[in-house]
PDB file of C-alpha atoms in Angstrom:
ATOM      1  CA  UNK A 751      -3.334  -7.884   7.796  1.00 69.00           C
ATOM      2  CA  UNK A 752      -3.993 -10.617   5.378  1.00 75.00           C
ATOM      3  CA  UNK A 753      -1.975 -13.255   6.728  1.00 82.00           C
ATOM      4  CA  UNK A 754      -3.282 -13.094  10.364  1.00 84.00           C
ATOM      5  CA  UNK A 755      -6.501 -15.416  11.243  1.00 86.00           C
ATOM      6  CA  UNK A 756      -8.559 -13.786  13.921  1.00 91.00           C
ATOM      7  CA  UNK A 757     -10.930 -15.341  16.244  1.00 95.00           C
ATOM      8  CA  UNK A 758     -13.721 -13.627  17.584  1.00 94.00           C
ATOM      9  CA  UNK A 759     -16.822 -14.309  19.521  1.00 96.00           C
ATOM     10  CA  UNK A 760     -20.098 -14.890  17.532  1.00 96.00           C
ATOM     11  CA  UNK A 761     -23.229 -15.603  19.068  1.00 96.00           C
ATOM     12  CA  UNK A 762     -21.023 -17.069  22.060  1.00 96.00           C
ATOM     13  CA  UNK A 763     -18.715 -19.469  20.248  1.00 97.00           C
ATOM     14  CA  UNK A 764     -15.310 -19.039  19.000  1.00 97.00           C
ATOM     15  CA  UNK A 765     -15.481 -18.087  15.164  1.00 96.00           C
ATOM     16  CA  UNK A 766     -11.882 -18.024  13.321  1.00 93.00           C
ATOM     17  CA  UNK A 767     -11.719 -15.988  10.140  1.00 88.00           C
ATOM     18  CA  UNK A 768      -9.430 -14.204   7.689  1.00 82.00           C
ATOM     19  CA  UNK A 769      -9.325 -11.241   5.289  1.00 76.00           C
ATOM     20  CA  UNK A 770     -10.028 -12.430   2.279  1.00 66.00           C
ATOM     21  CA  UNK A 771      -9.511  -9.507  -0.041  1.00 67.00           C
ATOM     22  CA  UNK A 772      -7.251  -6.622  -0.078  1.00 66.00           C
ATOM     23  CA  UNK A 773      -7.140  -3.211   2.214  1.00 67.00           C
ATOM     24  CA  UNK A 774      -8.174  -1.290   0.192  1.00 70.00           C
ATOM     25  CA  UNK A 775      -5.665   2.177   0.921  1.00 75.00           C
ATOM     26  CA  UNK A 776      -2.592  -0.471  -0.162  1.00 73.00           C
ATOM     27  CA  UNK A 777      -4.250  -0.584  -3.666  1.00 81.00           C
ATOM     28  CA  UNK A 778      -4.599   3.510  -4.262  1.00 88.00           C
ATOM     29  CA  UNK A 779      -1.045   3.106  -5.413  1.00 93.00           C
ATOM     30  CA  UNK A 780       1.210   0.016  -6.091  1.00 93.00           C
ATOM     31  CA  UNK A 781      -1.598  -1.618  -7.174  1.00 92.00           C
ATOM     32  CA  UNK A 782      -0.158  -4.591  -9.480  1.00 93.00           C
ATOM     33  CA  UNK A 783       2.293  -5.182  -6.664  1.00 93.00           C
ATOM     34  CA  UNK A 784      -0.620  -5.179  -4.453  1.00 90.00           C
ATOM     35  CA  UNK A 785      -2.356  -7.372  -6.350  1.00 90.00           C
ATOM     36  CA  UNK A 786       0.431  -9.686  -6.419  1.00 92.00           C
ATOM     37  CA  UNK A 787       0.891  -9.831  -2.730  1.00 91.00           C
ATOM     38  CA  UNK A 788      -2.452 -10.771  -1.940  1.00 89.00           C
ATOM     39  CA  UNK A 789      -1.754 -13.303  -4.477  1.00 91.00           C
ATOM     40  CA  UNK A 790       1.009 -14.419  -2.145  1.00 92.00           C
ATOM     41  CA  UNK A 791      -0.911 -14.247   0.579  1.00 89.00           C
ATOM     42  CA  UNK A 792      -4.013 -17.024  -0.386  1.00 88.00           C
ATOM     43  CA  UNK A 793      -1.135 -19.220  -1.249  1.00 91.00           C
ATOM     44  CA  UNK A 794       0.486 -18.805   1.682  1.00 89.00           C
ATOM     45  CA  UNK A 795      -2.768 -20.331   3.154  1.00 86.00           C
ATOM     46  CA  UNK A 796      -1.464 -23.558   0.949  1.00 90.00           C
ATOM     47  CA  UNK A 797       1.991 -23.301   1.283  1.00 93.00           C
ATOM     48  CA  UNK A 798       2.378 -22.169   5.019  1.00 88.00           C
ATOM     49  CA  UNK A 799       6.559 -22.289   4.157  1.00 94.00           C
ATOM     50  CA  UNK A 800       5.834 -19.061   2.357  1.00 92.00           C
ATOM     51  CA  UNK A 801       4.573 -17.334   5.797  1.00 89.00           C
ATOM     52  CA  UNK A 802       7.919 -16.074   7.155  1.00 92.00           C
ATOM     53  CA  UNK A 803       8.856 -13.957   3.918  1.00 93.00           C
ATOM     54  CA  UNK A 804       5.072 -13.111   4.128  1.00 91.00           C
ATOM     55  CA  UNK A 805       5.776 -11.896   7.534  1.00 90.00           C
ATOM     56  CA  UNK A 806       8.861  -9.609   6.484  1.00 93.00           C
ATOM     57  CA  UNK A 807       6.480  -8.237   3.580  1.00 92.00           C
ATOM     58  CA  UNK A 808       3.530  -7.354   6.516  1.00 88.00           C
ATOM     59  CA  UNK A 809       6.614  -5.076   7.975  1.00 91.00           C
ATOM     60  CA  UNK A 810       7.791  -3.549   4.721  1.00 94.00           C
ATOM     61  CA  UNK A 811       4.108  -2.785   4.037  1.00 91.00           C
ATOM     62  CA  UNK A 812       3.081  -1.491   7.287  1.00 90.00           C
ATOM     63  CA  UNK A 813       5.832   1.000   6.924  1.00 94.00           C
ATOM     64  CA  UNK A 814       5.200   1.898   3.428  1.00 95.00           C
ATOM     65  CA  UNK A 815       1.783   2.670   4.588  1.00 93.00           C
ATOM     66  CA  UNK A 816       3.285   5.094   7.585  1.00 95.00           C
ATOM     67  CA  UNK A 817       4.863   6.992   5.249  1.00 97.00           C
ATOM     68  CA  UNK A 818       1.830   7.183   2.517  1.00 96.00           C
ATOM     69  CA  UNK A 819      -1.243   7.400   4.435  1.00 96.00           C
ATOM     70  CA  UNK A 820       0.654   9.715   7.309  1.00 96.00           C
ATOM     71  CA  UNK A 821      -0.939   8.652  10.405  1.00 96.00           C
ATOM     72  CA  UNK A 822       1.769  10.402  12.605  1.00 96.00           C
ATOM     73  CA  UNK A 823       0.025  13.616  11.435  1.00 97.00           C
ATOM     74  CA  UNK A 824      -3.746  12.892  11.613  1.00 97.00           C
ATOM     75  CA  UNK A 825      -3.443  11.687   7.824  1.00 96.00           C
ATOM     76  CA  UNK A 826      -2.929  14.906   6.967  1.00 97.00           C
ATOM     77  CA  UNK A 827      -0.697  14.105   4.385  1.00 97.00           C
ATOM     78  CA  UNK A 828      -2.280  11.176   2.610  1.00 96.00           C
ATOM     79  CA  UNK A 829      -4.282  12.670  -0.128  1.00 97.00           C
ATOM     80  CA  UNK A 830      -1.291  14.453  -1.236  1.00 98.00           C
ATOM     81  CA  UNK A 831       1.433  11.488  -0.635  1.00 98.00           C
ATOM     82  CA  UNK A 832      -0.786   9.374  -3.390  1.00 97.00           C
ATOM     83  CA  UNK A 833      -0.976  12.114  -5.811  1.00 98.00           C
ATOM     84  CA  UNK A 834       2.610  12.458  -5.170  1.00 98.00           C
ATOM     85  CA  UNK A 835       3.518   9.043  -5.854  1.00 97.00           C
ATOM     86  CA  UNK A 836       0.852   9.232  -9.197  1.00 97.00           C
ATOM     87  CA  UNK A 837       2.618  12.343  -9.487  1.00 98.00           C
ATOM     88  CA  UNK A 838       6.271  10.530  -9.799  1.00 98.00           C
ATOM     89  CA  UNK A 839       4.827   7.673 -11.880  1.00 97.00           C
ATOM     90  CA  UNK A 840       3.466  10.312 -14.374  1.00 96.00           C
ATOM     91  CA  UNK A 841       0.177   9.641 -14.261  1.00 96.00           C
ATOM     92  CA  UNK A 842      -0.976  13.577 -12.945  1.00 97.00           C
ATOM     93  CA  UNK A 843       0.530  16.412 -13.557  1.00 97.00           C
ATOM     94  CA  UNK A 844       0.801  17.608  -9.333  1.00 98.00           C
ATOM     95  CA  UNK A 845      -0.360  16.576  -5.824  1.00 97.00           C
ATOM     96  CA  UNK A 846      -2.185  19.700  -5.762  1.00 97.00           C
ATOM     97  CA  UNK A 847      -5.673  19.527  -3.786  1.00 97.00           C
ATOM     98  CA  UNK A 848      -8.527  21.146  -3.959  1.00 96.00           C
ATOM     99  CA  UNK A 849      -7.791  22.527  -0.252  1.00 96.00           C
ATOM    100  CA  UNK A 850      -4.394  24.787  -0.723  1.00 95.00           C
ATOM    101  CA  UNK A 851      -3.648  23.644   3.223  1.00 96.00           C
ATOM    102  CA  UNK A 852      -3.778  19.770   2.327  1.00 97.00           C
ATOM    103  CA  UNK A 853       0.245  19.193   1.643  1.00 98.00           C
ATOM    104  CA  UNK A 854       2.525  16.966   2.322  1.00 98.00           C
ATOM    105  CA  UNK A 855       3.635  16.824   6.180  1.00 98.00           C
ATOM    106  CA  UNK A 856       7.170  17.886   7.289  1.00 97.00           C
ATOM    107  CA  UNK A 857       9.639  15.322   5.510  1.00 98.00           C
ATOM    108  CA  UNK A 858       7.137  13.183   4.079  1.00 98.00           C
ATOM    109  CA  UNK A 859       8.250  13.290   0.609  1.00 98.00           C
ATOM    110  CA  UNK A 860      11.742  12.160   1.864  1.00 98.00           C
ATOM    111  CA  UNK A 861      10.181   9.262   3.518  1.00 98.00           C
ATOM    112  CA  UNK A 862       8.163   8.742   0.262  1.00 98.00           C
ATOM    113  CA  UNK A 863      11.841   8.855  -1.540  1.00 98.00           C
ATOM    114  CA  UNK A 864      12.944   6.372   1.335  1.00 99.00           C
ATOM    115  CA  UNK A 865      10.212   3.448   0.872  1.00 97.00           C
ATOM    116  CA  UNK A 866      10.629   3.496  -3.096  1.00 97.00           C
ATOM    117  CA  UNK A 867      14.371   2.872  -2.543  1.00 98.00           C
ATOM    118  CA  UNK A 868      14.005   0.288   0.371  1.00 98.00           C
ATOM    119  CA  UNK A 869      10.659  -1.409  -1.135  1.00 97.00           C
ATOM    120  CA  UNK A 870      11.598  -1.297  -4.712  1.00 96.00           C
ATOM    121  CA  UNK A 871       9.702  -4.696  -5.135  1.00 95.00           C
ATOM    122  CA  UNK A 872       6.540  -2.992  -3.757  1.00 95.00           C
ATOM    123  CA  UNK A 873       6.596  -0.102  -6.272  1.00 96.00           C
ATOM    124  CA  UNK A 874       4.856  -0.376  -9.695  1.00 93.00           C
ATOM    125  CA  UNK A 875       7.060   1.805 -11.240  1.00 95.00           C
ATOM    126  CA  UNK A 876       7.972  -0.091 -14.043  1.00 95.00           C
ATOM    127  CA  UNK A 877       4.811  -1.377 -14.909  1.00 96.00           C
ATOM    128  CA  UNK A 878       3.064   2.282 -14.983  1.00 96.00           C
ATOM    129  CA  UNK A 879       5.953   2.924 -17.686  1.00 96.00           C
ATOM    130  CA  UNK A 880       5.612   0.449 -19.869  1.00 97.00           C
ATOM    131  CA  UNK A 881       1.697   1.097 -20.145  1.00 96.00           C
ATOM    132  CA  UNK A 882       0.960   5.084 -18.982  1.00 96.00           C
ATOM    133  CA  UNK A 883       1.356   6.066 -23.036  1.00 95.00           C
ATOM    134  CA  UNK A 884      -1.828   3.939 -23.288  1.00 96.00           C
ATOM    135  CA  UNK A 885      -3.621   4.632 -20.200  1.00 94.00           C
ATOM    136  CA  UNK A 886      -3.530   8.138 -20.919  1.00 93.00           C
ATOM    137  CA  UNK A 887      -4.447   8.502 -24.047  1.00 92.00           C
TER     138      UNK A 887
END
């Protein structure tokens, strides 16, 4: 996570470090509001009073990325859960693969309807509107 500062061993001394970028699945989708969080996130390094709403973004996250990236089935929804979301957003026309078996799992796209409604402050939604006319031209 990019809050968390791990220590590890290096060389036989203690060696504390942090993420410094972004995870890079969190920015296949989302990604202005993924930008913005890891925004949050160096600041927080500055302003540790921002940590504990940091903290209750790490869970909304962690579960949006559950539902997306579908680790409860091998991943074998993932592919398709980000073309659905694109999908959604307007931005492709399906969340078709190339491999007709590659769907999304049992009740995923409920859960993908769930974390949109609970997260609506993680969604870029809004954002893909007010620009896709130009993207996709």
């Amino acid at each position: 996570d990019l809050i968390t500062t791990y220590q590890i061993n290096v060389d036989g001394r203690s060696v504390r470090r942090r993420f410094a970028g972004g995870l890079l699945g969190h920015w296949a989708i989302w990604t202005q509001q993924a930008v913005r969080l890891l925004g949050e996130c160096h600041r927080s390094m500055r302003d540790p009073g921002m940590l504990p709403e940091l903290l209750i973004r790490n869970g909304e996250v962690t579960d949006c990325n559950a539902v997306i990236f579908d680790p409860a089935h091998g991943f074998a929804g993932c592919i398709p859960a980000i073309l659905e979301i694109l999908r959604r957003q307007g931005l492709v026309q399906t969340n078709l693969c190339l491999d007709p078996a590659e769907v999304l799992s049992e009740g995923q796209a409920r859960e993908l309807d769930r974390i949109c409604q609970s997260y609506p402050h993680l969604v870029d939604d809004r954002f893909v509107e007010a620009h896709r006319d130009e993207w996709l031209r």
